[in-house]
N, C-alpha and C. Protein backbone atom coordinates (compact mmCIF):
# COMPACT_ATOMS: atom_id res chain seq x y z
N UNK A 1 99.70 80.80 101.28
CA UNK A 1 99.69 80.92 102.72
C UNK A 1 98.88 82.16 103.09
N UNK A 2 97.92 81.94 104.08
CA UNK A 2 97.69 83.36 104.59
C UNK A 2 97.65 83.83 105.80
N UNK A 3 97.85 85.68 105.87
CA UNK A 3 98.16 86.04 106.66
C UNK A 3 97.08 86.82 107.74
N UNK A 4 97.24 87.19 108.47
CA UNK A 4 96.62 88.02 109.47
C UNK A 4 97.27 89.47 110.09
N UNK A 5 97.06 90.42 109.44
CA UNK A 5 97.43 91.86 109.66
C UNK A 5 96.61 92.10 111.35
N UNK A 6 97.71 91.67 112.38
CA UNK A 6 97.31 92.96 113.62
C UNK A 6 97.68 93.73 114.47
N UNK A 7 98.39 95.04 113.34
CA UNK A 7 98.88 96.03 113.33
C UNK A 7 98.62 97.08 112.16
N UNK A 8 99.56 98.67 112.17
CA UNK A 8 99.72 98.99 110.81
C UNK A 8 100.90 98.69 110.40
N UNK A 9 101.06 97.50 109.51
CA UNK A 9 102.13 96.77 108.57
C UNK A 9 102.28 96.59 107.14
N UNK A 10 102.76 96.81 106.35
CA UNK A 10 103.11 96.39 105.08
C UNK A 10 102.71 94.67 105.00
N UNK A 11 101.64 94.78 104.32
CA UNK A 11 101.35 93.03 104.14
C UNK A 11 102.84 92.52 103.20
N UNK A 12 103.24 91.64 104.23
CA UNK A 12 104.60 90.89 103.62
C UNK A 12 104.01 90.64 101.96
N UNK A 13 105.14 90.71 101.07
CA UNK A 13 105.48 90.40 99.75
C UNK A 13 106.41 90.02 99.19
N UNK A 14 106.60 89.62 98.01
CA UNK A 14 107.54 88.94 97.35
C UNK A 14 108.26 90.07 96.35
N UNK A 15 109.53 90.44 96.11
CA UNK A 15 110.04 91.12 95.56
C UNK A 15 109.66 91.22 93.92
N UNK A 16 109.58 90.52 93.81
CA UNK A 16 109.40 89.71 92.31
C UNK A 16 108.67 88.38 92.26
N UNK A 17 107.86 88.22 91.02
CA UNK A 17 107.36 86.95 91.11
C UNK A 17 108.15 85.49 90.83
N UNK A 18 109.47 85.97 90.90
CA UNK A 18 110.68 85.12 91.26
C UNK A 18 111.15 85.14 92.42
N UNK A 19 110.98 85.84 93.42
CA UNK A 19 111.96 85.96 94.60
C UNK A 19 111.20 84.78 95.65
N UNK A 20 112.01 84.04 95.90
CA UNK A 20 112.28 82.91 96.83
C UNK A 20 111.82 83.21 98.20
N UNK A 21 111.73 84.59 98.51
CA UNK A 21 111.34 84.97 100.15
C UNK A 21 110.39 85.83 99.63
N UNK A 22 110.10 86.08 100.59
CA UNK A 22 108.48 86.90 101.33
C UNK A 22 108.89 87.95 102.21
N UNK A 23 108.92 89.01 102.01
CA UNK A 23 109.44 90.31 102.58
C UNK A 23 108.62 90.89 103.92
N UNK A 24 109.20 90.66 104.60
CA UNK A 24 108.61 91.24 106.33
C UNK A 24 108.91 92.78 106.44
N UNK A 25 108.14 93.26 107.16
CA UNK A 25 108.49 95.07 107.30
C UNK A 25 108.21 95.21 108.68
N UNK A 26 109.19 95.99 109.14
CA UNK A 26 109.00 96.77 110.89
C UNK A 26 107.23 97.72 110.54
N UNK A 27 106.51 97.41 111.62
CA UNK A 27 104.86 97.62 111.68
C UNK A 27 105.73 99.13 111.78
N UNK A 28 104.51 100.28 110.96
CA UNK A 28 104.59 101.39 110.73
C UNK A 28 104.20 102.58 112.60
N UNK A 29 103.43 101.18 113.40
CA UNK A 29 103.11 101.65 114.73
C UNK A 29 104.60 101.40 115.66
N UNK A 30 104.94 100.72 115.09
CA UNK A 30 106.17 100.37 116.52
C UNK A 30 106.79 101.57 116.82
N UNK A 31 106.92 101.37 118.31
CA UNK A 31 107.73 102.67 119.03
C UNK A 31 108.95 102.98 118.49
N UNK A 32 109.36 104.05 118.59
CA UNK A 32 110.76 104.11 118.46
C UNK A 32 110.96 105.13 119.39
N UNK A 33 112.47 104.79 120.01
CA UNK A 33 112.94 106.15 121.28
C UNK A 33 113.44 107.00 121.11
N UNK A 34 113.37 107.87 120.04
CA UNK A 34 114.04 109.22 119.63
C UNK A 34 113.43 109.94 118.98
N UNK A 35 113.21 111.16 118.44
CA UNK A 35 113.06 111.78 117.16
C UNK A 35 112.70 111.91 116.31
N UNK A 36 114.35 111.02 115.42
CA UNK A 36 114.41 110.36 114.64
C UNK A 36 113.54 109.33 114.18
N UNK A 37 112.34 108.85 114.63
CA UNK A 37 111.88 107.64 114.41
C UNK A 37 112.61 106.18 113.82
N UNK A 38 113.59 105.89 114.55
CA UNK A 38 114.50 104.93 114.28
C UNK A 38 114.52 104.00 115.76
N UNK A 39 114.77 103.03 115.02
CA UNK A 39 115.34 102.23 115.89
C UNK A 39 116.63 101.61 115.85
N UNK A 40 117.34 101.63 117.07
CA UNK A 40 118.62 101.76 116.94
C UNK A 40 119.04 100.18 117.98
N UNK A 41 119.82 99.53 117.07
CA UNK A 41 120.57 98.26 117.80
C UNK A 41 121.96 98.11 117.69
N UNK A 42 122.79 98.26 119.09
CA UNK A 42 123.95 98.68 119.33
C UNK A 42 124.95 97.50 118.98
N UNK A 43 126.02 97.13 118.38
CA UNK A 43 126.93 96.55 117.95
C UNK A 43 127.20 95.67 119.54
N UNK A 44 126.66 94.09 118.62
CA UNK A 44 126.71 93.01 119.91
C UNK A 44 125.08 92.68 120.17
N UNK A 45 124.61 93.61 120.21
CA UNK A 45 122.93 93.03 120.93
C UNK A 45 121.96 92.75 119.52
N UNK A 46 120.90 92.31 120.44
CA UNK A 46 119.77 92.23 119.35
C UNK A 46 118.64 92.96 119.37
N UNK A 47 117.58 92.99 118.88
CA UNK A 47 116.11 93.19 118.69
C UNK A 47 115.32 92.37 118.14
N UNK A 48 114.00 92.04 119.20
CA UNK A 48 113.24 91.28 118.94
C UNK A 48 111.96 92.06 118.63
N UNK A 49 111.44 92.54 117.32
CA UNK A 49 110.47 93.10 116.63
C UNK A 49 109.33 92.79 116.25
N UNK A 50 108.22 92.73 116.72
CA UNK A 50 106.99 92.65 116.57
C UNK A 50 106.80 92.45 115.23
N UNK A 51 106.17 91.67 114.19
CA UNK A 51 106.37 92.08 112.90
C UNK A 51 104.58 92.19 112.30
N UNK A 52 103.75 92.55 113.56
CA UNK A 52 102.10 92.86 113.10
C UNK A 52 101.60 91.87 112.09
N UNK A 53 102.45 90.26 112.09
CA UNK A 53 101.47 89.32 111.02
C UNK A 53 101.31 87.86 111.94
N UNK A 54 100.34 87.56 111.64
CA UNK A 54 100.30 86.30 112.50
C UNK A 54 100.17 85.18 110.62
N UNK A 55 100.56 84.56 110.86
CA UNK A 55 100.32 83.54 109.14
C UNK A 55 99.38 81.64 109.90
N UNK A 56 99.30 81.76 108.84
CA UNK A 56 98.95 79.76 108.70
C UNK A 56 99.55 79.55 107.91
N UNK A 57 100.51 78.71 108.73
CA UNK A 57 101.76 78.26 107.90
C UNK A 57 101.00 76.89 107.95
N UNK A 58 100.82 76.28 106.03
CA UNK A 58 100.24 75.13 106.03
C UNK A 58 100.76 73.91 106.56
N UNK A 59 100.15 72.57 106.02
CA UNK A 59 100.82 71.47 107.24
C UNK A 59 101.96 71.00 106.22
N UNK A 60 102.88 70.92 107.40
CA UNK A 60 104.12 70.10 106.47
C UNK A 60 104.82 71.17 106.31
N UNK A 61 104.76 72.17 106.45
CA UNK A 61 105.84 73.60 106.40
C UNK A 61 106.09 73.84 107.37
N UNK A 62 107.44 75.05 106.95
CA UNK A 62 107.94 75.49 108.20
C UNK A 62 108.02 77.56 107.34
N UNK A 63 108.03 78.40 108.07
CA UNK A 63 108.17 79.56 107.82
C UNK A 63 109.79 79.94 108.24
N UNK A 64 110.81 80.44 107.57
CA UNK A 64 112.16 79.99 107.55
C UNK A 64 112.83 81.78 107.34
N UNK A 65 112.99 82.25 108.91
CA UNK A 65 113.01 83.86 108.54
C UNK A 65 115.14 83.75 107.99
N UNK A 66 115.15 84.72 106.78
CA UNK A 66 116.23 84.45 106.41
C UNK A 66 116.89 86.12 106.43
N UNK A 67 118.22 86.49 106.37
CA UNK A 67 118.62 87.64 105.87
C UNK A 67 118.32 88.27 104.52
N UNK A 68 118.13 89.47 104.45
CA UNK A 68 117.58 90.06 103.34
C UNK A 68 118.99 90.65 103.17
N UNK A 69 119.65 90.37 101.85
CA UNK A 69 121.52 90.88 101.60
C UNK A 69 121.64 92.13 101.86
N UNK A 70 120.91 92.95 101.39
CA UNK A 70 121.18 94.59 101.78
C UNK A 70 120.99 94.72 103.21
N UNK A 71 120.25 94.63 103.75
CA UNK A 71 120.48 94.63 105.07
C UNK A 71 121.40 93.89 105.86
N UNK A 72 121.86 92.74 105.22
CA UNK A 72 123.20 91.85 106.19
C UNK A 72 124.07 92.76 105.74
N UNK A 73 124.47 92.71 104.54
CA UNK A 73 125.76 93.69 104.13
C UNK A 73 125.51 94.68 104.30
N UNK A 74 124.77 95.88 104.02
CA UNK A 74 124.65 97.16 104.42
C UNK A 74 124.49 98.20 105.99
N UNK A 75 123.66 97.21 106.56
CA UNK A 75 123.71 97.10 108.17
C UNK A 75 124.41 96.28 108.84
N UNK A 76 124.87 95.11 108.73
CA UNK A 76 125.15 94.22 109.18
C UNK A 76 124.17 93.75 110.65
N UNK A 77 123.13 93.53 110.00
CA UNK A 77 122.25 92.73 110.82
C UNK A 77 122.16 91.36 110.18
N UNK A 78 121.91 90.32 111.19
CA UNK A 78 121.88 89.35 110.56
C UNK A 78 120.48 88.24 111.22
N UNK A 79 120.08 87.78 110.85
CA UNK A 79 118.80 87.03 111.45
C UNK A 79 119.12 85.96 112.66
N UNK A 80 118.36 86.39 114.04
CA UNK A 80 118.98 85.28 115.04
C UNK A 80 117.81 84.21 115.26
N UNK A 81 116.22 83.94 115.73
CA UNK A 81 115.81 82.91 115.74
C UNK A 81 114.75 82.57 114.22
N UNK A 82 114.76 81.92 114.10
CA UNK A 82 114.40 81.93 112.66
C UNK A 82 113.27 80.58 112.08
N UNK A 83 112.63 79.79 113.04
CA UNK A 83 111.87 79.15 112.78
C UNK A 83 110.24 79.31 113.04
N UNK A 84 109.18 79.51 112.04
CA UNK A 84 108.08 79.65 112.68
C UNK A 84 107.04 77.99 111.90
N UNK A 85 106.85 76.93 113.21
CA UNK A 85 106.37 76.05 113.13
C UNK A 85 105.11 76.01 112.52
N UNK A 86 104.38 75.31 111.83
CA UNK A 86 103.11 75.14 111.14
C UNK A 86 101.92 75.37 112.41
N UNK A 87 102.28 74.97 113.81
CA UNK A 87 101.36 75.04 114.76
C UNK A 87 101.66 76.06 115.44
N UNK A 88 102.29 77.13 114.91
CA UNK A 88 102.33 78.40 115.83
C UNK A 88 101.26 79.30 115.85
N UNK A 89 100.34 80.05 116.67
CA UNK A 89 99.50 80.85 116.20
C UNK A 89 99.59 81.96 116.75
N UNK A 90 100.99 82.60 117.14
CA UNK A 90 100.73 83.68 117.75
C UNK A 90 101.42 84.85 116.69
N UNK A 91 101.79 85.90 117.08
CA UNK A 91 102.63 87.32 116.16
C UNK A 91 104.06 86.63 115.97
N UNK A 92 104.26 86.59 114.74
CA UNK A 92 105.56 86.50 114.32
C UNK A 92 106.44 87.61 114.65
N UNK A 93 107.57 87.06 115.28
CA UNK A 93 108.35 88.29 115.77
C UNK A 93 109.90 88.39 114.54
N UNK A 94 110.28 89.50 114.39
CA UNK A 94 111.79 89.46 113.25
C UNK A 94 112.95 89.77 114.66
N UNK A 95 113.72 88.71 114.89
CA UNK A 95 115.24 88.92 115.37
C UNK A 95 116.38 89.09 114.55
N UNK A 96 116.79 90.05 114.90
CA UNK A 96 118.40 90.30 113.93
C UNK A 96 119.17 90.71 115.23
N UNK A 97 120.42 90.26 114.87
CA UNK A 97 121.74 90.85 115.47
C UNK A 97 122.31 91.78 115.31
N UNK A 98 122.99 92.77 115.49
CA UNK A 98 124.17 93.55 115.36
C UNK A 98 125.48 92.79 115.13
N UNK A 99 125.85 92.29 114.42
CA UNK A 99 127.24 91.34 113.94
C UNK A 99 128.53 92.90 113.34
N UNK A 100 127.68 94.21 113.17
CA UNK A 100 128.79 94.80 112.63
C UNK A 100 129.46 95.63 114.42
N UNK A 101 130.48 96.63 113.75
CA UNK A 101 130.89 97.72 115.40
C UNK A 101 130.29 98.59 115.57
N UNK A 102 129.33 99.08 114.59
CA UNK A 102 128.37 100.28 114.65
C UNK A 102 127.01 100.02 115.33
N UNK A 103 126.84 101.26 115.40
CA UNK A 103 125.35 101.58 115.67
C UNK A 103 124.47 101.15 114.51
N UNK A 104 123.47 100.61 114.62
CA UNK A 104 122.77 100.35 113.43
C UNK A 104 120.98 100.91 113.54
N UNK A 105 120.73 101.26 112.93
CA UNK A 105 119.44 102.10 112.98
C UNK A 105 117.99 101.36 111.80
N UNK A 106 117.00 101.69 112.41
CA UNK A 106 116.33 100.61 111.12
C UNK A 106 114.74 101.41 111.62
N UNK A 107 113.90 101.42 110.33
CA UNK A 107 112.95 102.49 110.97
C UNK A 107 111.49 101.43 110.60
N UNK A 108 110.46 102.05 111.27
CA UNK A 108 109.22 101.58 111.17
C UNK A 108 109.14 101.89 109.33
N UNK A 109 108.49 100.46 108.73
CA UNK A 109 108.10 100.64 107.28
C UNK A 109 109.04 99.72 106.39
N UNK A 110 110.45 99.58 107.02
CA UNK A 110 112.01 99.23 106.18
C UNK A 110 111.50 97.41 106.42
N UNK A 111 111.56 96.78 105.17
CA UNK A 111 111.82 95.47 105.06
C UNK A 111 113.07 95.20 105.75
N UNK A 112 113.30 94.18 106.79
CA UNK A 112 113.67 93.58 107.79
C UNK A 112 114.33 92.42 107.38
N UNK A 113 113.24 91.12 107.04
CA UNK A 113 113.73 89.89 106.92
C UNK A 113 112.98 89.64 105.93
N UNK A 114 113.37 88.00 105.34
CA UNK A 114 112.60 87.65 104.11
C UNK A 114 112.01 86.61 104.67
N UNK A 115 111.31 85.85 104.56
CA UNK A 115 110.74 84.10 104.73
C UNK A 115 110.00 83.87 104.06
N UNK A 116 110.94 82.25 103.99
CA UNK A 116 111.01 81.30 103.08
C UNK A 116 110.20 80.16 103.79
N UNK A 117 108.81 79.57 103.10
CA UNK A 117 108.24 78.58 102.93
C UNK A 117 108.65 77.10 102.80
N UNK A 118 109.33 76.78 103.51
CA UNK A 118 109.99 75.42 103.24
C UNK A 118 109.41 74.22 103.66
N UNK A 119 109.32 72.99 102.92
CA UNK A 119 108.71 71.75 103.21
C UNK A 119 109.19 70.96 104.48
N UNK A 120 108.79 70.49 105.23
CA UNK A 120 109.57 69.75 106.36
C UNK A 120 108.90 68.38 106.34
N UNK A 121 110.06 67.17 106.55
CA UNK A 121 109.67 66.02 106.27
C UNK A 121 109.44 65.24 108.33
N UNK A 122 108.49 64.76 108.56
CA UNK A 122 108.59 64.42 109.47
C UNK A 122 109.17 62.75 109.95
């Protein structure tokens, strides 16, 4: 599959040349409102994150954004829209939730979500 970098982003990767997903990263440009350079999503809401890649997702696929475990369990973010169609051509965006009671913080650079390449039968 390939991608289109337009931002400064970590070109998505695969953990291993076994790992099942494709590793997304918060673009190293995205704003953040503090300091800290963090971004912070309050227990209950979401964030919808720019993720600086546009892909060609080939025909007959679907791009399938999934939770990355350390981040569900460790943050408790969890992935909210999660389909990117073969005819999409615009910036892939990463949604996660706040599912835990905390504050949760996540910074420009930090792998986000994973996606998974999956076949779709029409």
């Amino acid at each position: 599959m390939k991608f289109l970098k337009i931002r400064d982003v970590k070109t998505p990767q695969r953990g291993t040349s076994q790992s099942a997903g494709i590793d997304f990263f918060i673009p190293n440009d995205h704003p953040t409102n503090n300091l800290n350079k963090c971004i912070f999503v309050q227990p209950g809401q979401s964030a919808l994150i720019p993720s600086g890649i546009k892909a060609k997702v080939p025909q007959g696929y679907a791009l399938i954004a999934m939770n990355k475990s350390g981040v569900a369990n460790k943050k408790g973010l969890t992935v909210g829209a999660c389909v990117v169609d073969e005819d999409y051509q615009g910036e892939i965006h990463l949604h996660v939730i706040n599912i835990s009671n905390e504050r949760v913080s996540v910074e420009p650079g930090e792998k986000l979500v994973q996606m998974l390449l999956i076949p779709v039968f029409y």
